[in-house]
Amino acid sequence: TGPVSSECLGNLLRIMLSAEYFENEYVSLSVVDQSGTAWELDETMAAQCGYRVTYSTWSSIEFRASALSCHSHLEKDVFTVTIQIKASPTPDMSNATTHLKSATCQYGLWSPRELICESNYMEVSVRREVPQTIKDFVQDEHEDWTLVFPEAKAEEASIWQIVFHQPEEKRALLVSNAWSAGYGLNATDSRVLLRVPYAAAQVQLVEDQGITFSVLRSSTFYKYQWVILMVDTAVACPVDGVDFTNKTITWTVPKYIPPLSAGVTSFKDMLVEAGVDLQKLSAKEMASRKYVLLNELNAITMKIPIGAEGGYYKTSVNNGQLGAKYSINLFFEHQWEDNKWGLTKHTIIKEIETPFEQAEVAITNNLNLSARLMNVTVGTFLPDAELVNLTFEGVTVAVPEAVQHGYLIHRARYANGSKAFIIQVPLDAPSVKKEYLREDMRAYTLNVTLTFITHPSSETFVIPVIALSAVKDAVLPSMRGFCDGSNLHLIITHGNVDQNWLPFISDWHLTPEAAQKYNYSLRDNGTHLAISVPFISSHVNYEGFHTSAIKASFYLTLKDGITLAQRRDFSVSCIFSPSELIQCLPNGTVIITAIKLVGDEDLDTGLLVLRDRQCKPSQVTQKTATFKFNVNTCGTSRKFNGTTTTYENEVLYFRPGNDTPIYQLKFLCLYAVEQTVDVRYEFKKNPPPSIKPGFGCLALSLKLFKEKSYSEPYQESEYPVVKYLKEALYFEVELLQPKDARLDLNLDDCWATNSQSQDSLPQWRILIHGCENNKDSYRTVFHKVNYSLRVKFPQHLKRFEVRMFAFVLGTSLLQE
């Protein structure tokens, strides 16, 4: 059969263009006349010249031509039609391929009058005979022809003309004027033809038995020798008569329509046949398809179950909603004899389309867990719908480009011609949303909108696809907690579900800015979240207090960043020495911090006092109150005991109007007394202090810190530390033992090597006799050490800053 096939259907010819061959092609049709000239086909020309182009059965192109069409080559009982087909992949028809198709059909059984009711035109052809005398013409109405001849003879130069019979007037047109008005007229050796578009100006709508007809009543005149000949070229075609009830199509056409039976007194049915796509069906074939054909006294009726064989469903879109319509191309052929015409053959073609019916689209998600792929099947769809675009996360991509975003699109075709689309997306694709559900479950959500187009109508519709898969692959964050001398630390290892979880202390969002405000440390390197808080701080809970120990706990909650739902709780608890709360300075100043225990929520730390109730805290938080005073004030008692002096006071809390404290924290400061003597004061110039060399064991530490604040040293697990040239290194040297306030730490020499051995070469001296090396491009900077909760003896620490360097001297690299 090839891409183009043809078929003879009585006085009609059909040429079919294969849907598969011309798929995704832009097609242009032209009709070729006997001289070889190609006339491009459009709707106006098709209606005037007897052509019809339709898209049937999912994009197959059907071309129909009347035997008496404008460009038919007629020779005796044979007619030939030639068409030119151009197919191009682009709408501008560039690079088009051209096909020529000629089809020849034999049709020799012409009836005296033949009428065709096509979907886009009406056609009547009558046998051309020369009557004996003009008075023998049969008139359809008594007065019809009384004014005909003056009108016909008005244009003496005309070869032939047509007169339209309308209720208000009769109007004559020359063939050239009629052609310009859209009418098709032709005369062969044996027949006269008139073809009328449904939209022609002289067409009237007439109702018969409740059915509306398009009617044109006309007479066609032509000269034969010295005689003017006239033929009745009335034509009528039904424009409705279709009903859809109980899933059935009912098509009714009245018989013996008045415009076609003017002057007729007797009728006789000769033949009633029907079929689909101009193929006549036998009674047995109709019964197998559950068709019903009724030839009644005044009408012909055909009943077709919606969805029956012979028709097809096509995609339809109504207000953006996807649906379908059932389409079937029916026809009647009614032949009758009457006393005017003899045999009349009336062929009526009816392209019927059922009303829109909305369709639901099935979406099935088949998870391939081993390949970590979402397999989403969308459909089924009719063959005339095609997927063109995908939209996800606000981005629209064409189907061929979707693979660049991780989307693979497959078509599944079924035996009945329908198809489905399978979308494969990796679970880890950026456009697939991941959400923690519970325990070890994660939800993967694919949210994509599919855009389709229908052929050939080019209607578009969208199908939103939301597919959800629950997978047991959640890795929850874990933690490690520990404490050092004055801080509590939480190190949280991220899982695969907490990318958008936020750290909270109770209902307080712990942001980097908030952490800095409270002197907390908050760091996140993508794999770990590290949080450090001082032992004495607003967000530490004090859960137990004994003379030898304080239990302190820090609680952290991770919450969903969108819903703020609580996801995970972490805590670290440590035992601290009560000595962390008190500082007895050599100059007699005491700094004491009182803490509020869990369970004492109604205690107002701002109302804490010492024995002398005039002594109030110098610094207050929700959970702590800090007092700073001299041992000789605030009601402090003193007791001598041999070599020590003990100073004692209490932090107290009184309810209003009650002198019995409900909170009592007793604390002591002990100062060593070597000897008590009575001396007489006499001013003398003191000799300069002298230092005598000695030997003993000192415990020292050298630490590298991350920032100039010296609040966080590098831990062992973070070594080796990577730094770049000119980046600052913050060192701290501390005298750990003995804890003697009379001692001062001084640095003499400090040097760097390029290995872990302090004696290896090369070496570079950072400090020389306690001073910076003046040969350094960036000299060492000393930082002052102040008293703090961690630093009780500032004189026991030295801090300095060194810029990262390489071992070079001038332009030479120092080698071992």
CSV table of C-alpha atoms in Angstrom, one decimal, residues 142 180 199 343:
chain,number,residue,atom,x,y,z
A,142,HIS,CA,-47.4,27.3,-11.0
A,180,SER,CA,-17.0,34.3,-8.0
A,199,ALA,CA,-22.5,29.1,3.5
A,343,LEU,CA,-34.5,7.5,-10.8
